[in-house]
XYZ file of C-alpha atoms in Angstrom:
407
model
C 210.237 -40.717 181.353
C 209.311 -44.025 183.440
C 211.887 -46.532 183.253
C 210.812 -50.314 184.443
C 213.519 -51.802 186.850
C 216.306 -53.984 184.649
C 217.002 -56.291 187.390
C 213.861 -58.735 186.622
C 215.499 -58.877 183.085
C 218.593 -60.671 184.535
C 216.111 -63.414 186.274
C 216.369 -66.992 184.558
C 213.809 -68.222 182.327
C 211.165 -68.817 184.774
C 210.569 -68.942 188.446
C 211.212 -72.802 189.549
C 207.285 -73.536 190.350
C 205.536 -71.971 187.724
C 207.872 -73.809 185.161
C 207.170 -77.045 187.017
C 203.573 -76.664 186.538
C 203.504 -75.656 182.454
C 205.655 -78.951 182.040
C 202.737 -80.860 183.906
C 200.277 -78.866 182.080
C 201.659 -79.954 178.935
C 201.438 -83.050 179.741
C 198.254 -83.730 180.575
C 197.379 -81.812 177.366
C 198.898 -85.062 175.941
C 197.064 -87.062 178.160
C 193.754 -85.759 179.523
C 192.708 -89.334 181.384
C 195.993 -88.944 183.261
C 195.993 -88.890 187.015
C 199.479 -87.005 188.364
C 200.478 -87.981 191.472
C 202.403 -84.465 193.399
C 205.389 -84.386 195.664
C 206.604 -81.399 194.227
C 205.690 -77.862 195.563
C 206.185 -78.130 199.321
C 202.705 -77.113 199.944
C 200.551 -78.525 203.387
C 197.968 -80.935 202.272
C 196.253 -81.704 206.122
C 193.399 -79.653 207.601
C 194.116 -77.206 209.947
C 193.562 -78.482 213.362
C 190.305 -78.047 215.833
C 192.153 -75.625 218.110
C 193.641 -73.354 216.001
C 190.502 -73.485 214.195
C 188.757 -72.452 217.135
C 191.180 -69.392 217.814
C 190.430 -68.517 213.848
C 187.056 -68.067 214.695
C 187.543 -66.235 217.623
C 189.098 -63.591 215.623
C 186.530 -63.095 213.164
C 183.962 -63.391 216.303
C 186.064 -60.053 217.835
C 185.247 -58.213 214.648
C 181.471 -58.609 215.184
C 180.956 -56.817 218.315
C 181.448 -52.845 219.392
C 183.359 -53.915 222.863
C 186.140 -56.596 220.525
C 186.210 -54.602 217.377
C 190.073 -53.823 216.460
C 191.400 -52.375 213.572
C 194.198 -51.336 212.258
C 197.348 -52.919 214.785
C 200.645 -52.413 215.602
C 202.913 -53.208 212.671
C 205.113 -55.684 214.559
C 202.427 -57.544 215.565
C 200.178 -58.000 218.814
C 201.676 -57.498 221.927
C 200.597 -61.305 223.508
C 201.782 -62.719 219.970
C 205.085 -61.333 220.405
C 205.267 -62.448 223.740
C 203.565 -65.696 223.559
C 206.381 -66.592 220.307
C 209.472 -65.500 222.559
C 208.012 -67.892 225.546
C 208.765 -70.482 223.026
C 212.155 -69.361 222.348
C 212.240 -69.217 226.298
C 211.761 -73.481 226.000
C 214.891 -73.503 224.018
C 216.646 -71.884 226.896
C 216.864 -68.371 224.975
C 216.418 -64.919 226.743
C 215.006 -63.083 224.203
C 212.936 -59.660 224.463
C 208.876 -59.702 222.836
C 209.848 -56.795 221.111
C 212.810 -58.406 219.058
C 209.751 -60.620 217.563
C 208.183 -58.698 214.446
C 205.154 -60.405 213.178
C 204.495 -60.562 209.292
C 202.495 -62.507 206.750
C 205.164 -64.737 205.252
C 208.808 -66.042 206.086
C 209.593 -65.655 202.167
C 208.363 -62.293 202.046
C 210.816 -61.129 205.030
C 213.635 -62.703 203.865
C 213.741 -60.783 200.951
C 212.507 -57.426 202.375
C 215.465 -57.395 204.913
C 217.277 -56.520 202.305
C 216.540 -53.348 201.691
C 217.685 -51.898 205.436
C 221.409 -52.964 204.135
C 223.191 -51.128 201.604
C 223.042 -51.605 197.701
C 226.678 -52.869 197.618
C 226.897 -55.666 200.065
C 228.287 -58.802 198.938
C 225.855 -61.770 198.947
C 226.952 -65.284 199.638
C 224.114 -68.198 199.788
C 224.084 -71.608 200.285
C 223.453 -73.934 196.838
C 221.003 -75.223 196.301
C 219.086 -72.568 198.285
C 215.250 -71.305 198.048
C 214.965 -69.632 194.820
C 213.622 -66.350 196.633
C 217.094 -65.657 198.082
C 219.327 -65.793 194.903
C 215.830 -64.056 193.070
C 215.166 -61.269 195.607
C 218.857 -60.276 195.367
C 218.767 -59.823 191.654
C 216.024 -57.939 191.639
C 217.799 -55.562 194.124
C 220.567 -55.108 191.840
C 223.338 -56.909 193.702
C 224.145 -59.218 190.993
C 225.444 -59.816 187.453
C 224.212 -61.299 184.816
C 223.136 -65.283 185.104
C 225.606 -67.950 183.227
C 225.223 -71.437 183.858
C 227.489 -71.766 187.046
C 224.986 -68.891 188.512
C 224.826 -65.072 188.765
C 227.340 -62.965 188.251
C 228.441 -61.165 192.052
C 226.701 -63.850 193.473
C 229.037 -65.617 196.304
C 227.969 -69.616 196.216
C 228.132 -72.135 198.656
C 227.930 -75.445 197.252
C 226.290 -78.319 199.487
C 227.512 -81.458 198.291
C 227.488 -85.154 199.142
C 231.168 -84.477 199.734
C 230.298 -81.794 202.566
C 227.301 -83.284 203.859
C 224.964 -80.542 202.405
C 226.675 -77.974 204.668
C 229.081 -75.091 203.207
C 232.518 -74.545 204.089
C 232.998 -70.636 204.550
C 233.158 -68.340 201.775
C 236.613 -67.471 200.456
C 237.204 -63.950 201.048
C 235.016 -61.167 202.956
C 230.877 -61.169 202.367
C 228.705 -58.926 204.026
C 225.452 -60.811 204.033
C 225.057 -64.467 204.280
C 221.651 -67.003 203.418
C 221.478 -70.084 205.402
C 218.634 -72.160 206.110
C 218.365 -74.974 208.497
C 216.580 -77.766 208.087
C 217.312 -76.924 204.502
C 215.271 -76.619 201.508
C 216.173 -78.256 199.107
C 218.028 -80.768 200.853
C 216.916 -81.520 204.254
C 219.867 -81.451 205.859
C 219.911 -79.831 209.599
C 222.688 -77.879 210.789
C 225.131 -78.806 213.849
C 225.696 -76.536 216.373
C 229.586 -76.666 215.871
C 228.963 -76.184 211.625
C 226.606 -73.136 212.579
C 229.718 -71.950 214.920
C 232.071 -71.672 212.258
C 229.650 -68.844 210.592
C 228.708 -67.127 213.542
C 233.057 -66.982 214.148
C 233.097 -65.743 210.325
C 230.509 -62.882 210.897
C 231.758 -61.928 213.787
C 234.849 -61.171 212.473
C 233.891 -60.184 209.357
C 230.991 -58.065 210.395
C 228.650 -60.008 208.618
C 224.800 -60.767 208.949
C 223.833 -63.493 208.564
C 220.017 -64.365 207.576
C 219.002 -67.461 208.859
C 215.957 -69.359 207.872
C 214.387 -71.885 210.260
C 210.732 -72.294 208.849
C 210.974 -76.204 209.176
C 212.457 -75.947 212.952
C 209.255 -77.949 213.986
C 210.353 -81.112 211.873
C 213.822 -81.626 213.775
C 213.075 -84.334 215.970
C 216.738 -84.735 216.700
C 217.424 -83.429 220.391
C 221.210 -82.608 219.829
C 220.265 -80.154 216.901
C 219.319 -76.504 216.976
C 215.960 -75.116 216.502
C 217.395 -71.510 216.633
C 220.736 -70.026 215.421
C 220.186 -68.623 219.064
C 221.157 -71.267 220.258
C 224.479 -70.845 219.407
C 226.546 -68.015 221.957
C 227.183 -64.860 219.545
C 224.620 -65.417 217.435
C 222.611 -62.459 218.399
C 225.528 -60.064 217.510
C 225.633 -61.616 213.813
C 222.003 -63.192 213.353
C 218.482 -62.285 211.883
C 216.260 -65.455 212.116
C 213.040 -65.894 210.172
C 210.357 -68.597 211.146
C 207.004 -69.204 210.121
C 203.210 -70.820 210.848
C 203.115 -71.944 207.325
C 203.882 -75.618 207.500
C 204.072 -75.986 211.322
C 200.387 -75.171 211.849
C 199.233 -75.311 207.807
C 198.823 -71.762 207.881
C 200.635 -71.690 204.110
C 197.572 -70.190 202.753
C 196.416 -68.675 206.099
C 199.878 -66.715 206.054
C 201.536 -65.453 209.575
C 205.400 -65.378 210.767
C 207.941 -63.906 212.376
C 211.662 -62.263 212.250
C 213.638 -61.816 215.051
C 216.065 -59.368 215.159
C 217.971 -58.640 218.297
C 219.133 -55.417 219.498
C 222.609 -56.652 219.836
C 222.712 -57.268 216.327
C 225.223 -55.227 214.301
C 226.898 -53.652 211.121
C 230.408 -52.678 210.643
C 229.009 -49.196 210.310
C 226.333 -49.650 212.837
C 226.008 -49.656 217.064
C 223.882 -52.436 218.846
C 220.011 -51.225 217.974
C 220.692 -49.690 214.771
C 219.487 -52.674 212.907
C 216.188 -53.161 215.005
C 215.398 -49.253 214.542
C 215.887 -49.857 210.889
C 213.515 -52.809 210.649
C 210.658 -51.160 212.638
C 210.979 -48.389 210.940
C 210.735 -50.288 207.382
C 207.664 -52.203 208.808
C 205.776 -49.281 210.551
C 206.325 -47.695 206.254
C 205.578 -50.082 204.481
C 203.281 -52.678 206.799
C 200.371 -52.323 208.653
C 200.832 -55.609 210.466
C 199.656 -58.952 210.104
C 195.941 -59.720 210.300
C 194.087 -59.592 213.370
C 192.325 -62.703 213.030
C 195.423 -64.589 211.432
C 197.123 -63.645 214.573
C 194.485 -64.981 216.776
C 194.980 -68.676 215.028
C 198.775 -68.234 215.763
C 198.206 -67.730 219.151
C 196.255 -70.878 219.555
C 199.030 -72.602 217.520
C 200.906 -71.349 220.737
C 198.663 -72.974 223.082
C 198.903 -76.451 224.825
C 196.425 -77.848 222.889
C 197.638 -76.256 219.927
C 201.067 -77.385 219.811
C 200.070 -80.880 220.641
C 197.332 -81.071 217.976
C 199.745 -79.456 215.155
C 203.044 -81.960 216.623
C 201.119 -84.943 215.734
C 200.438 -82.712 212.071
C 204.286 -82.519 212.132
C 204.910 -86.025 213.012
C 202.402 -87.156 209.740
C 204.693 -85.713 207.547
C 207.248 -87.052 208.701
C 205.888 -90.456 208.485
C 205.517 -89.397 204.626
C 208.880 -88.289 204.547
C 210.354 -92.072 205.991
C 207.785 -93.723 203.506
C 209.128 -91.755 200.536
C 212.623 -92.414 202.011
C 212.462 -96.269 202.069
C 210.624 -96.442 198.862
C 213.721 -94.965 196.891
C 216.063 -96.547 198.620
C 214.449 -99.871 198.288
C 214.980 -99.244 194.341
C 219.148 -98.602 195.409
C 218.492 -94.535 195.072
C 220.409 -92.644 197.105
C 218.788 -90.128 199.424
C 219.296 -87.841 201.853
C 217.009 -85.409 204.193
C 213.621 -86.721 205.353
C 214.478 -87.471 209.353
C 214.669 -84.130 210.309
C 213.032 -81.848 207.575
C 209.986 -82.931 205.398
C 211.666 -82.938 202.311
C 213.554 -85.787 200.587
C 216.421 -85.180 198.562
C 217.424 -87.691 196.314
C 220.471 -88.574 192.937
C 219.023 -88.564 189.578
C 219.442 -92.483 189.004
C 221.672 -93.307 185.919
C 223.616 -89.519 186.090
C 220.444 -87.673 184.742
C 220.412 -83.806 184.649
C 217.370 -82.905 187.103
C 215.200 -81.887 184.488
C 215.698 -84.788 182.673
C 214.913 -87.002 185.412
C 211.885 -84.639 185.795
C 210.516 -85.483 182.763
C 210.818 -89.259 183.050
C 209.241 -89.311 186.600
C 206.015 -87.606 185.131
C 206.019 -89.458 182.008
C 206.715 -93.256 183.285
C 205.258 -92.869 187.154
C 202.867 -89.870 186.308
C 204.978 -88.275 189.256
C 206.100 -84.808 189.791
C 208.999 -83.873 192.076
C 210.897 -80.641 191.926
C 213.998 -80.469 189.508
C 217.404 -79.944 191.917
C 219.286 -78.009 189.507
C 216.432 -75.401 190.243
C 217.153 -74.482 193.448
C 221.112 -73.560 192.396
C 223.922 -74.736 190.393
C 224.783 -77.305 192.830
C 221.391 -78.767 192.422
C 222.012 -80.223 189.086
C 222.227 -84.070 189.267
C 219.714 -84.098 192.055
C 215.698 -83.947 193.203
C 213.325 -83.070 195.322
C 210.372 -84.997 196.511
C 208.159 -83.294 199.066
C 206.561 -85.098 202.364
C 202.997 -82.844 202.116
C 200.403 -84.776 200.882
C 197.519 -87.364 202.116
C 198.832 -90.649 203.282
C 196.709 -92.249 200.045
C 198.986 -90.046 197.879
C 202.134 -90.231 198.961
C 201.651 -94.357 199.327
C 200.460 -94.119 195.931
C 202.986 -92.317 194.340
C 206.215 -94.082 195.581
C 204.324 -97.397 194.845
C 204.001 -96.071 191.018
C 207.840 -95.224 191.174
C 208.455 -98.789 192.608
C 206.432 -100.328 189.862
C 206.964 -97.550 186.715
C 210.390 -96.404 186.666
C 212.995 -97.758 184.616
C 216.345 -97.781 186.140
């Protein structure tokens, strides 16, 4: 008899977006001649730019001719991708090897199909608030208990407070794997070298992995702070990184990224190259590698011209970012984030729940944000207003939140 998997049972009422956008639905149901204003879903809003436009369409050209046709590739991606991505890490001062680079279609996707080269009973800890698809992707797996309202049961939390300046302290006791991401989202805040230290110490004692998520890398602007977890020395015994086109180049819908995971890199139960045989393995099964013509606009992202026409992409949001920044805090709201990450994370004014809050910013500035208590238990109290959008937009919206909401 076919049984359906029990673990999506445990998952909360709805997945974070979707629920954002059937409370915006509903209200324009209400009212039709409404125009909502979105800083929610951290979603790229600019064109993609000429170059990488230009290697797009050298892709598809390939396809068109008996002498360029390719088909199917290798699973961990094209050989000059590979190498052309670790060159980069090479800028950071990083010796890494091409063939620790595996090439996918999506950051998120990889961060939850890591999972399943480590074993069923590993403890989990993540930071909180964290990107729904790492607390989500390990229910599903079955490595958690039920949800109450201070989380999921088996579930090892890291709150990020004001208290701790949005970084955890370690977990109490022994985990096994460990979720950070860095510039964070939800919060923006960017990790130290010395604060991402203290983990690597933990894993490496522990014999712990940790998964580290640096998608927004391209926003930090800050010299003194890391791009990589690589960056840091032992990191590549302890560390699987994920990065990502999506917002860097605006590839969100175009879809290409990468994992790196080092040879070095180890289990308790595990030598050095154990982990990397397991991964290529898992992607040779189950993935037939990125497309071919996706990869050819991530290689012009890689070019000169590329990275200087998609900096000046990062740079605009940024701008958003300080706009939305000085907005709110010309109102006396407190926020955080926004220097170094395009996201802007701000207190509910007058100790709303986030939800609450939600609801007030769409109904008095026709606004929509994304609630904080959706991204972990930690979250509650706080909000998330996201830096993609056109400059006409953004400006717009914070002006309606200047002029609309009652404090």
């Amino acid at each position: 008899m076919a049984r359906i998997n029990n673990n999506y049972d445990k998952l909360g009422a709805g997945y974070l977006f979707p629920e954002i956008a059937r409370r915006t639905n509903a209200f324009l149901e209400g009212q039709p001649d409404a125009e909502v204003l979105r800083l929610g879903i951290g979603d790229t809003t600019e064109p993609i730019v000429p170059s990488v436009l230009k290697g797009l369409h050298h892709g598809v050209d390939s396809l068109g001719t008996v002498d360029t046709y390719s088909g199917y590739g290798p699973s961990e991606g094209v050989t000059p991708l590979r190498e052309a991505i670790a060159l980069e890490y090479g800028g950071l001062g990083l010796d890494l090897c091409a063939d620790e680079f595996f090439v996918s279609d999506g950051a998120k996707s990889d961060s939850a199909n890591i999972q399943s080269i480590f074993s069923q009973d590993c403890i989990v800890a993540v930071q909180d608030p964290a990107y729904p698809v790492y607390v989500d992707s390990n229910v599903i797996y079955g490595r958690t208990g039920q949800v109450t309202e201070t989380g999921y049961d088996g579930l090892v939390y890291m709150p990020c407070t004001e208290e701790n300046g949005f970084f955890p302290a370690l977990p109490d006791g022994k985990v096994d794997l460990i979720y950070l991401c860095s510039p964070n989202n939800p919060t923006g805040a960017v990790a130290t070298k010395e604060q991402l230290k203290t983990f690597i110490d933990y894993a490496l004692e522990n014999k712990a992995i940790i998964f580290f998520d640096s998608a927004y890398s391209s926003f930090i602007t800050d010299p003194d702070l890391p791009r990589s977890i690589y960056e840091v020395e032992g990191a590549e015994n302890c560390a699987i990184e994920f990065n990502s086109f999506s917002k860097t180049a605006g590839f969100t819908g175009v879809r290409l990224a990468w994992t790196i995971v080092p040879k070095a890199c180890q289990t308790e139960d595990s030598s050095p190259g154990k982990l990397h045989a397991l991964w290529t393995r898992r992607q040779n099964t189950f993935f037939n590698g990125a497309s071919n013509i996706v990869q050819a606009g991530g290689l012009a992202a890689l070019s000169k011209e590329g990275k200087r026409e998609t900096g000046k992409q990062v740079s605009f949001y940024l701008e958003n970012a300080k706009i939305i920044n000085e907005g709110l805090q010309s109102l006396g709201i407190t926020t955080y984030g926004g220097g170094n990450a395009p996201y802007v994370w701000m207190k509910a004014p007058g100790g709303l729940s986030s939800w609450d809050f939600f609801d007030k910013l769409l109904n008095e500035c026709h606004v929509v944000g994304t609630p904080g208590s959706g991204f972990g238990p930690a979250g509650e109290g706080f909000f998330r207003l996201s830096a993609f959008g056109h400059r006409e937009n953004v400006e717009r919206a914070v002006r309606s939140i200047k002029e609309n909401l009652a404090l």
